[in-house]
GROMACS .gro file of C-alpha atoms in nm:
model
  425
    1UNK     CA    1  -1.153  -1.098  -0.146
    2UNK     CA    2  -1.206  -1.048  -0.518
    3UNK     CA    3  -0.885  -0.994  -0.721
    4UNK     CA    4  -0.660  -1.017  -0.415
    5UNK     CA    5  -0.506  -1.335  -0.555
    6UNK     CA    6  -0.452  -1.166  -0.892
    7UNK     CA    7  -0.251  -0.892  -0.722
    8UNK     CA    8  -0.039  -1.149  -0.541
    9UNK     CA    9   0.020  -1.347  -0.862
   10UNK     CA   10   0.141  -1.032  -1.036
   11UNK     CA   11   0.377  -0.961  -0.745
   12UNK     CA   12   0.493  -1.322  -0.758
   13UNK     CA   13   0.579  -1.286  -1.128
   14UNK     CA   14   0.778  -0.969  -1.056
   15UNK     CA   15   0.958  -1.133  -0.764
   16UNK     CA   16   1.039  -1.441  -0.974
   17UNK     CA   17   1.195  -1.232  -1.250
   18UNK     CA   18   1.403  -1.042  -0.996
   19UNK     CA   19   1.519  -1.377  -0.852
   20UNK     CA   20   1.602  -1.516  -1.199
   21UNK     CA   21   1.813  -1.210  -1.274
   22UNK     CA   22   1.998  -1.236  -0.944
   23UNK     CA   23   2.053  -1.612  -0.995
   24UNK     CA   24   2.190  -1.567  -1.348
   25UNK     CA   25   2.427  -1.294  -1.231
   26UNK     CA   26   2.549  -1.505  -0.938
   27UNK     CA   27   2.586  -1.822  -1.146
   28UNK     CA   28   2.785  -1.650  -1.418
   29UNK     CA   29   3.009  -1.503  -1.148
   30UNK     CA   30   3.143  -1.844  -1.032
   31UNK     CA   31   3.525  -1.852  -1.066
   32UNK     CA   32   3.515  -2.178  -1.263
   33UNK     CA   33   3.343  -1.998  -1.552
   34UNK     CA   34   3.653  -1.781  -1.587
   35UNK     CA   35   3.810  -2.073  -1.769
   36UNK     CA   36   3.534  -2.078  -2.032
   37UNK     CA   37   3.642  -1.870  -2.335
   38UNK     CA   38   3.288  -1.776  -2.435
   39UNK     CA   39   3.111  -1.437  -2.446
   40UNK     CA   40   2.795  -1.618  -2.338
   41UNK     CA   41   2.910  -1.609  -1.976
   42UNK     CA   42   2.945  -1.230  -1.977
   43UNK     CA   43   2.614  -1.193  -2.157
   44UNK     CA   44   2.442  -1.413  -1.899
   45UNK     CA   45   2.586  -1.208  -1.614
   46UNK     CA   46   2.489  -0.885  -1.791
   47UNK     CA   47   2.133  -1.008  -1.855
   48UNK     CA   48   2.105  -1.104  -1.490
   49UNK     CA   49   2.232  -0.770  -1.361
   50UNK     CA   50   2.000  -0.566  -1.584
   51UNK     CA   51   1.699  -0.790  -1.513
   52UNK     CA   52   1.750  -0.793  -1.137
   53UNK     CA   53   1.788  -0.418  -1.124
   54UNK     CA   54   1.481  -0.353  -1.340
   55UNK     CA   55   1.241  -0.576  -1.147
   56UNK     CA   56   1.369  -0.471  -0.804
   57UNK     CA   57   1.306  -0.103  -0.888
   58UNK     CA   58   0.936  -0.169  -0.949
   59UNK     CA   59   0.859  -0.190  -0.575
   60UNK     CA   60   1.111   0.062  -0.441
   61UNK     CA   61   1.037   0.427  -0.377
   62UNK     CA   62   1.324   0.631  -0.522
   63UNK     CA   63   1.501   0.880  -0.299
   64UNK     CA   64   1.507   1.244  -0.396
   65UNK     CA   65   1.886   1.234  -0.409
   66UNK     CA   66   1.916   1.612  -0.375
   67UNK     CA   67   2.185   1.662  -0.113
   68UNK     CA   68   2.369   1.983  -0.196
   69UNK     CA   69   2.392   2.263  -0.448
   70UNK     CA   70   2.623   2.557  -0.495
   71UNK     CA   71   2.451   2.888  -0.420
   72UNK     CA   72   2.512   3.233  -0.558
   73UNK     CA   73   2.747   3.294  -0.265
   74UNK     CA   74   2.978   3.021  -0.396
   75UNK     CA   75   2.912   2.796  -0.096
   76UNK     CA   76   2.776   2.444  -0.100
   77UNK     CA   77   2.443   2.432   0.082
   78UNK     CA   78   2.299   2.115   0.231
   79UNK     CA   79   1.944   2.026   0.128
   80UNK     CA   80   1.710   1.833   0.358
   81UNK     CA   81   1.352   1.721   0.303
   82UNK     CA   82   1.115   1.807   0.585
   83UNK     CA   83   0.749   1.710   0.616
   84UNK     CA   84   0.530   2.014   0.669
   85UNK     CA   85   0.192   1.838   0.670
   86UNK     CA   86   0.155   1.463   0.716
   87UNK     CA   87  -0.169   1.324   0.578
   88UNK     CA   88  -0.286   0.963   0.518
   89UNK     CA   89  -0.270   0.977   0.138
   90UNK     CA   90  -0.005   1.242   0.080
   91UNK     CA   91   0.233   1.480   0.252
   92UNK     CA   92   0.334   1.838   0.193
   93UNK     CA   93   0.714   1.844   0.197
   94UNK     CA   94   0.965   2.131   0.192
   95UNK     CA   95   1.318   2.130   0.054
   96UNK     CA   96   1.503   2.314   0.326
   97UNK     CA   97   1.834   2.471   0.228
   98UNK     CA   98   2.071   2.519   0.521
   99UNK     CA   99   2.266   2.841   0.557
  100UNK     CA  100   2.045   3.037   0.319
  101UNK     CA  101   1.794   3.309   0.389
  102UNK     CA  102   1.438   3.227   0.279
  103UNK     CA  103   1.388   3.307  -0.089
  104UNK     CA  104   1.138   3.564  -0.202
  105UNK     CA  105   0.960   3.321  -0.436
  106UNK     CA  106   0.763   3.042  -0.269
  107UNK     CA  107   0.656   2.762  -0.502
  108UNK     CA  108   0.416   2.474  -0.446
  109UNK     CA  109   0.491   2.205  -0.704
  110UNK     CA  110   0.188   1.979  -0.743
  111UNK     CA  111   0.336   1.647  -0.855
  112UNK     CA  112   0.132   1.399  -1.058
  113UNK     CA  113  -0.035   1.101  -0.897
  114UNK     CA  114  -0.059   0.889  -1.209
  115UNK     CA  115   0.142   0.578  -1.133
  116UNK     CA  116   0.479   0.730  -1.047
  117UNK     CA  117   0.612   0.885  -0.729
  118UNK     CA  118   0.661   1.259  -0.687
  119UNK     CA  119   1.034   1.196  -0.738
  120UNK     CA  120   0.953   1.193  -1.110
  121UNK     CA  121   0.984   1.573  -1.079
  122UNK     CA  122   1.333   1.550  -0.926
  123UNK     CA  123   1.504   1.746  -1.204
  124UNK     CA  124   1.228   2.010  -1.187
  125UNK     CA  125   1.285   2.049  -0.813
  126UNK     CA  126   1.663   2.065  -0.860
  127UNK     CA  127   1.627   2.350  -1.106
  128UNK     CA  128   1.390   2.543  -0.877
  129UNK     CA  129   1.552   2.515  -0.531
  130UNK     CA  130   1.847   2.725  -0.646
  131UNK     CA  131   1.650   3.049  -0.607
  132UNK     CA  132   1.309   2.947  -0.472
  133UNK     CA  133   1.152   2.802  -0.159
  134UNK     CA  134   1.012   2.477  -0.297
  135UNK     CA  135   0.727   2.271  -0.154
  136UNK     CA  136   0.603   1.949  -0.317
  137UNK     CA  137   0.298   1.726  -0.284
  138UNK     CA  138   0.442   1.384  -0.197
  139UNK     CA  139   0.164   1.132  -0.268
  140UNK     CA  140   0.174   0.795  -0.092
  141UNK     CA  141   0.154   0.447  -0.240
  142UNK     CA  142  -0.201   0.318  -0.188
  143UNK     CA  143  -0.077  -0.035  -0.117
  144UNK     CA  144   0.083   0.095   0.205
  145UNK     CA  145  -0.231   0.272   0.335
  146UNK     CA  146  -0.459   0.059   0.557
  147UNK     CA  147  -0.822   0.025   0.452
  148UNK     CA  148  -0.919   0.187   0.783
  149UNK     CA  149  -0.797   0.522   0.644
  150UNK     CA  150  -1.099   0.534   0.414
  151UNK     CA  151  -1.137   0.637   0.052
  152UNK     CA  152  -0.948   0.886  -0.163
  153UNK     CA  153  -1.103   1.016  -0.486
  154UNK     CA  154  -1.076   1.330  -0.700
  155UNK     CA  155  -1.275   1.536  -0.450
  156UNK     CA  156  -1.050   1.429  -0.162
  157UNK     CA  157  -0.748   1.508  -0.379
  158UNK     CA  158  -0.886   1.856  -0.448
  159UNK     CA  159  -0.945   1.919  -0.077
  160UNK     CA  160  -0.588   1.810  -0.001
  161UNK     CA  161  -0.467   2.078  -0.243
  162UNK     CA  162  -0.697   2.333  -0.080
  163UNK     CA  163  -0.548   2.250   0.260
  164UNK     CA  164  -0.191   2.273   0.131
  165UNK     CA  165  -0.256   2.610  -0.034
  166UNK     CA  166  -0.423   2.745   0.279
  167UNK     CA  167  -0.127   2.636   0.489
  168UNK     CA  168   0.131   2.801   0.263
  169UNK     CA  169  -0.059   3.129   0.233
  170UNK     CA  170  -0.148   3.379  -0.038
  171UNK     CA  171   0.212   3.451  -0.143
  172UNK     CA  172   0.241   3.101  -0.290
  173UNK     CA  173   0.299   3.032  -0.658
  174UNK     CA  174   0.150   2.701  -0.765
  175UNK     CA  175   0.289   2.490  -1.049
  176UNK     CA  176   0.083   2.182  -1.143
  177UNK     CA  177   0.235   1.920  -1.372
  178UNK     CA  178   0.020   1.700  -1.597
  179UNK     CA  179  -0.250   1.495  -1.417
  180UNK     CA  180  -0.322   1.740  -1.128
  181UNK     CA  181  -0.374   2.043  -1.355
  182UNK     CA  182  -0.758   2.024  -1.372
  183UNK     CA  183  -0.791   1.947  -1.001
  184UNK     CA  184  -0.546   2.225  -0.908
  185UNK     CA  185  -0.752   2.465  -1.115
  186UNK     CA  186  -1.064   2.343  -0.932
  187UNK     CA  187  -0.892   2.381  -0.592
  188UNK     CA  188  -0.796   2.739  -0.678
  189UNK     CA  189  -1.156   2.815  -0.779
  190UNK     CA  190  -1.277   2.654  -0.456
  191UNK     CA  191  -1.057   2.891  -0.255
  192UNK     CA  192  -1.165   3.188  -0.468
  193UNK     CA  193  -1.519   3.141  -0.344
  194UNK     CA  194  -1.473   2.989   0.002
  195UNK     CA  195  -1.156   3.157   0.127
  196UNK     CA  196  -1.034   3.430  -0.112
  197UNK     CA  197  -0.757   3.546   0.121
  198UNK     CA  198  -0.591   3.204   0.093
  199UNK     CA  199  -0.570   3.200  -0.287
  200UNK     CA  200  -0.222   3.157  -0.438
  201UNK     CA  201  -0.066   3.448  -0.622
  202UNK     CA  202  -0.006   3.263  -0.949
  203UNK     CA  203  -0.107   2.931  -1.102
  204UNK     CA  204   0.097   2.763  -1.376
  205UNK     CA  205  -0.057   2.457  -1.544
  206UNK     CA  206   0.189   2.239  -1.738
  207UNK     CA  207   0.064   1.979  -1.986
  208UNK     CA  208  -0.259   1.897  -1.807
  209UNK     CA  209  -0.588   1.758  -1.946
  210UNK     CA  210  -0.815   2.052  -1.863
  211UNK     CA  211  -1.028   1.965  -2.166
  212UNK     CA  212  -0.937   1.617  -2.293
  213UNK     CA  213  -1.164   1.658  -2.596
  214UNK     CA  214  -0.974   1.963  -2.721
  215UNK     CA  215  -0.718   1.737  -2.890
  216UNK     CA  216  -0.738   1.361  -2.925
  217UNK     CA  217  -0.459   1.133  -2.802
  218UNK     CA  218  -0.432   0.761  -2.738
  219UNK     CA  219  -0.521   0.831  -2.376
  220UNK     CA  220  -0.844   1.017  -2.460
  221UNK     CA  221  -0.938   0.759  -2.725
  222UNK     CA  222  -0.906   0.484  -2.465
  223UNK     CA  223  -1.121   0.684  -2.222
  224UNK     CA  224  -1.400   0.710  -2.477
  225UNK     CA  225  -1.373   0.351  -2.594
  226UNK     CA  226  -1.395   0.168  -2.262
  227UNK     CA  227  -1.696   0.166  -2.032
  228UNK     CA  228  -1.659   0.221  -1.658
  229UNK     CA  229  -1.770  -0.136  -1.594
  230UNK     CA  230  -1.507  -0.272  -1.831
  231UNK     CA  231  -1.242  -0.050  -1.679
  232UNK     CA  232  -1.321  -0.160  -1.326
  233UNK     CA  233  -1.316  -0.524  -1.432
  234UNK     CA  234  -0.984  -0.494  -1.621
  235UNK     CA  235  -0.786  -0.256  -1.403
  236UNK     CA  236  -0.894  -0.281  -1.041
  237UNK     CA  237  -0.741  -0.533  -0.802
  238UNK     CA  238  -0.713  -0.565  -0.425
  239UNK     CA  239  -0.380  -0.523  -0.249
  240UNK     CA  240  -0.229  -0.859  -0.155
  241UNK     CA  241  -0.125  -0.999   0.178
  242UNK     CA  242   0.229  -0.860   0.165
  243UNK     CA  243   0.141  -0.494   0.225
  244UNK     CA  244  -0.026  -0.282   0.494
  245UNK     CA  245  -0.310  -0.191   0.259
  246UNK     CA  246  -0.421  -0.552   0.219
  247UNK     CA  247  -0.771  -0.566   0.077
  248UNK     CA  248  -0.774  -0.205  -0.050
  249UNK     CA  249  -0.904  -0.182  -0.409
  250UNK     CA  250  -0.637  -0.019  -0.626
  251UNK     CA  251  -0.519   0.037  -0.979
  252UNK     CA  252  -0.183  -0.144  -0.944
  253UNK     CA  253   0.133   0.034  -1.048
  254UNK     CA  254   0.265  -0.284  -1.210
  255UNK     CA  255  -0.044  -0.303  -1.428
  256UNK     CA  256  -0.007   0.059  -1.534
  257UNK     CA  257   0.365   0.008  -1.601
  258UNK     CA  258   0.271  -0.271  -1.840
  259UNK     CA  259   0.051  -0.030  -2.035
  260UNK     CA  260   0.322   0.239  -2.028
  261UNK     CA  261   0.577   0.001  -2.179
  262UNK     CA  262   0.337  -0.150  -2.433
  263UNK     CA  263   0.279   0.194  -2.585
  264UNK     CA  264   0.647   0.205  -2.689
  265UNK     CA  265   0.748  -0.159  -2.662
  266UNK     CA  266   1.006  -0.149  -2.944
  267UNK     CA  267   1.186   0.152  -2.800
  268UNK     CA  268   1.199   0.007  -2.448
  269UNK     CA  269   1.307  -0.334  -2.578
  270UNK     CA  270   1.595  -0.181  -2.771
  271UNK     CA  271   1.698   0.028  -2.470
  272UNK     CA  272   1.730  -0.283  -2.250
  273UNK     CA  273   1.904  -0.485  -2.522
  274UNK     CA  274   2.162  -0.210  -2.565
  275UNK     CA  275   2.207  -0.186  -2.188
  276UNK     CA  276   2.278  -0.560  -2.164
  277UNK     CA  277   2.549  -0.523  -2.429
  278UNK     CA  278   2.701  -0.227  -2.244
  279UNK     CA  279   2.693  -0.426  -1.919
  280UNK     CA  280   2.868  -0.719  -2.088
  281UNK     CA  281   3.140  -0.488  -2.222
  282UNK     CA  282   3.186  -0.321  -1.884
  283UNK     CA  283   3.063   0.017  -2.012
  284UNK     CA  284   2.753   0.039  -1.788
  285UNK     CA  285   2.748   0.211  -1.449
  286UNK     CA  286   2.501   0.296  -1.174
  287UNK     CA  287   2.480   0.655  -1.289
  288UNK     CA  288   2.461   0.607  -1.665
  289UNK     CA  289   2.175   0.753  -1.868
  290UNK     CA  290   1.984   0.426  -1.893
  291UNK     CA  291   1.988   0.354  -1.520
  292UNK     CA  292   1.907   0.713  -1.424
  293UNK     CA  293   1.598   0.707  -1.644
  294UNK     CA  294   1.469   0.357  -1.578
  295UNK     CA  295   1.535   0.362  -1.203
  296UNK     CA  296   1.266   0.632  -1.193
  297UNK     CA  297   1.046   0.512  -1.478
  298UNK     CA  298   1.010   0.160  -1.340
  299UNK     CA  299   0.938   0.274  -0.983
  300UNK     CA  300   0.558   0.268  -0.982
  301UNK     CA  301   0.294   0.313  -0.714
  302UNK     CA  302  -0.065   0.197  -0.676
  303UNK     CA  303  -0.353   0.444  -0.695
  304UNK     CA  304  -0.672   0.400  -0.499
  305UNK     CA  305  -0.945   0.253  -0.717
  306UNK     CA  306  -1.183   0.540  -0.643
  307UNK     CA  307  -0.925   0.801  -0.748
  308UNK     CA  308  -0.843   0.626  -1.073
  309UNK     CA  309  -1.202   0.552  -1.169
  310UNK     CA  310  -1.332   0.898  -1.073
  311UNK     CA  311  -1.051   1.058  -1.274
  312UNK     CA  312  -1.146   0.865  -1.586
  313UNK     CA  313  -1.519   0.917  -1.538
  314UNK     CA  314  -1.532   1.277  -1.419
  315UNK     CA  315  -1.229   1.439  -1.584
  316UNK     CA  316  -1.210   1.247  -1.913
  317UNK     CA  317  -1.554   1.103  -1.986
  318UNK     CA  318  -1.788   1.360  -1.831
  319UNK     CA  319  -1.538   1.649  -1.868
  320UNK     CA  320  -1.670   1.811  -1.551
  321UNK     CA  321  -1.379   2.056  -1.525
  322UNK     CA  322  -1.389   2.138  -1.898
  323UNK     CA  323  -1.763   2.210  -1.870
  324UNK     CA  324  -1.718   2.398  -1.541
  325UNK     CA  325  -1.948   2.147  -1.369
  326UNK     CA  326  -1.704   1.995  -1.117
  327UNK     CA  327  -1.845   1.951  -0.768
  328UNK     CA  328  -1.686   1.903  -0.426
  329UNK     CA  329  -1.902   1.774  -0.140
  330UNK     CA  330  -2.213   1.845  -0.348
  331UNK     CA  331  -2.116   2.207  -0.420
  332UNK     CA  332  -2.033   2.323  -0.772
  333UNK     CA  333  -1.688   2.476  -0.808
  334UNK     CA  334  -1.714   2.777  -1.041
  335UNK     CA  335  -1.385   2.841  -1.220
  336UNK     CA  336  -1.521   3.180  -1.326
  337UNK     CA  337  -1.480   3.291  -0.962
  338UNK     CA  338  -1.102   3.311  -1.013
  339UNK     CA  339  -1.046   3.685  -1.049
  340UNK     CA  340  -0.715   3.752  -0.871
  341UNK     CA  341  -0.485   3.458  -0.943
  342UNK     CA  342  -0.266   3.502  -1.252
  343UNK     CA  343  -0.290   3.185  -1.466
  344UNK     CA  344  -0.038   3.055  -1.720
  345UNK     CA  345  -0.053   2.738  -1.930
  346UNK     CA  346   0.241   2.551  -2.083
  347UNK     CA  347   0.209   2.289  -2.356
  348UNK     CA  348   0.451   2.083  -2.564
  349UNK     CA  349   0.404   2.079  -2.940
  350UNK     CA  350   0.488   1.706  -2.952
  351UNK     CA  351   0.303   1.603  -2.637
  352UNK     CA  352   0.125   1.272  -2.706
  353UNK     CA  353  -0.028   1.245  -2.357
  354UNK     CA  354  -0.189   1.588  -2.314
  355UNK     CA  355  -0.184   1.726  -2.666
  356UNK     CA  356  -0.171   2.101  -2.738
  357UNK     CA  357  -0.514   2.254  -2.681
  358UNK     CA  358  -0.604   2.047  -2.375
  359UNK     CA  359  -0.425   2.266  -2.121
  360UNK     CA  360  -0.478   2.612  -2.269
  361UNK     CA  361  -0.853   2.547  -2.236
  362UNK     CA  362  -0.811   2.660  -1.874
  363UNK     CA  363  -0.780   3.023  -1.985
  364UNK     CA  364  -1.124   3.018  -2.150
  365UNK     CA  365  -1.274   2.883  -1.828
  366UNK     CA  366  -1.132   3.174  -1.627
  367UNK     CA  367  -1.405   3.410  -1.743
  368UNK     CA  368  -1.365   3.637  -1.441
  369UNK     CA  369  -0.991   3.688  -1.492
  370UNK     CA  370  -0.869   3.990  -1.690
  371UNK     CA  371  -0.658   3.916  -1.999
  372UNK     CA  372  -0.348   4.076  -1.849
  373UNK     CA  373  -0.348   3.801  -1.586
  374UNK     CA  374  -0.356   3.522  -1.845
  375UNK     CA  375  -0.060   3.379  -2.035
  376UNK     CA  376   0.023   3.072  -2.240
  377UNK     CA  377   0.326   2.910  -2.400
  378UNK     CA  378   0.364   2.635  -2.660
  379UNK     CA  379   0.712   2.481  -2.656
  380UNK     CA  380   0.824   2.371  -3.007
  381UNK     CA  381   0.958   2.017  -3.034
  382UNK     CA  382   0.886   1.928  -2.671
  383UNK     CA  383   0.712   1.608  -2.566
  384UNK     CA  384   0.522   1.542  -2.246
  385UNK     CA  385   0.822   1.478  -2.024
  386UNK     CA  386   1.029   1.754  -2.181
  387UNK     CA  387   0.799   2.036  -2.072
  388UNK     CA  388   0.886   1.988  -1.706
  389UNK     CA  389   1.227   1.820  -1.727
  390UNK     CA  390   1.520   1.827  -1.964
  391UNK     CA  391   1.654   2.087  -2.204
  392UNK     CA  392   1.323   2.249  -2.297
  393UNK     CA  393   1.237   2.306  -1.932
  394UNK     CA  394   1.582   2.434  -1.832
  395UNK     CA  395   1.644   2.662  -2.127
  396UNK     CA  396   1.302   2.798  -2.214
  397UNK     CA  397   1.010   2.705  -1.991
  398UNK     CA  398   1.162   2.756  -1.646
  399UNK     CA  399   1.274   3.116  -1.722
  400UNK     CA  400   0.932   3.196  -1.868
  401UNK     CA  401   0.749   3.057  -1.565
  402UNK     CA  402   0.972   3.244  -1.318
  403UNK     CA  403   0.934   3.567  -1.518
  404UNK     CA  404   0.557   3.519  -1.506
  405UNK     CA  405   0.573   3.474  -1.128
  406UNK     CA  406   0.790   3.783  -1.086
  407UNK     CA  407   0.566   3.992  -1.311
  408UNK     CA  408   0.273   3.919  -1.078
  409UNK     CA  409   0.465   3.926  -0.751
  410UNK     CA  410   0.370   4.279  -0.652
  411UNK     CA  411   0.035   4.303  -0.824
  412UNK     CA  412  -0.227   4.453  -0.590
  413UNK     CA  413  -0.491   4.213  -0.462
  414UNK     CA  414  -0.820   4.362  -0.350
  415UNK     CA  415  -0.963   4.250  -0.018
  416UNK     CA  416  -1.251   4.011  -0.069
  417UNK     CA  417  -1.485   3.882   0.197
  418UNK     CA  418  -1.510   3.505   0.209
  419UNK     CA  419  -1.843   3.348   0.124
  420UNK     CA  420  -1.916   3.058   0.354
  421UNK     CA  421  -2.151   2.798   0.214
  422UNK     CA  422  -2.353   2.542   0.400
  423UNK     CA  423  -2.142   2.268   0.244
  424UNK     CA  424  -1.815   2.418   0.367
  425UNK     CA  425  -1.966   2.481   0.710
   0.00000   0.00000   0.00000
């Protein structure tokens, strides 16, 4: 089993570091060290606590942690997560609010599958459930999916989105964040031709690489520089013996986390150094800013090899969506067929992952959509994360997106007969 041992060695290194952190914390906690008048003891305990926490988070799926919120009626409402559709590679989940009538706005939040869990959008969900019915795509960790479940690539991903949209119905408002933006656009175009009555009412694309060549970033430069053979050799491993997906070829989350951190190594190093000092002084806590951020940031998931490789090859290298040449099951998906769904793009002026210009390219592809159903927004000073979480999202982008949804809520939609192709049959 090629690269299976490499995966296990990487997991062994993570496990060893977690153990070293726990051992240092426990050792420094011995009562006898209380007699040693040295700050080194506290620093050792602090290093151990921070190290153990960091490395243990890398294999744990974070909880949503959304339990209650105070509604407009002044009452606290309980929030529960229910699975609407259970599929091998991802679920459609609903945030059910007890004691509240269903909201008028129904939102499908398409979370990224780019190394982190859907919980990365936790703050986005929190801000939306107050006055919306919120559904989220909850993608599963590939290491936990048995090989017998088959493959999962960009076409399968697109068909999952098609199924989720069909299930929720035509009064759905779709918001796609980052990585899924081009595939969500393709899924909408697929429905426009195959099942027009199931199209969502609005589509908001936030910071997604619709046309990666529209503005260069380190991500797009890497995509051009590396060949597919090199990428497969460097990035793909097989899940080790510890997990249910043993033998499945994946792009490991731990490997991607290494690349995430290396892009801003100095900043991350300083953040952990400062946290160790706070821990030693007794100023750190479970809910402090550092732990809230890194508990989520360090929690990574594996992607199937075919999804990762087909994303790089078809979305970034070949630019199939940007050229309107994307195919599903051998059938070309024509984005120009979108004529009823209002489309809005959101970009951050300081986004270094999907730079301004990459996402707004979607509007030029929607050649069949009238201008009054197109909108765009460029958020000044916002980076990639800030356009769907944080102050920029809360204060500016969220109100604009909801106003866009409301403006198209009652727009008439002409009846269109579905065109059934041989491929779909």
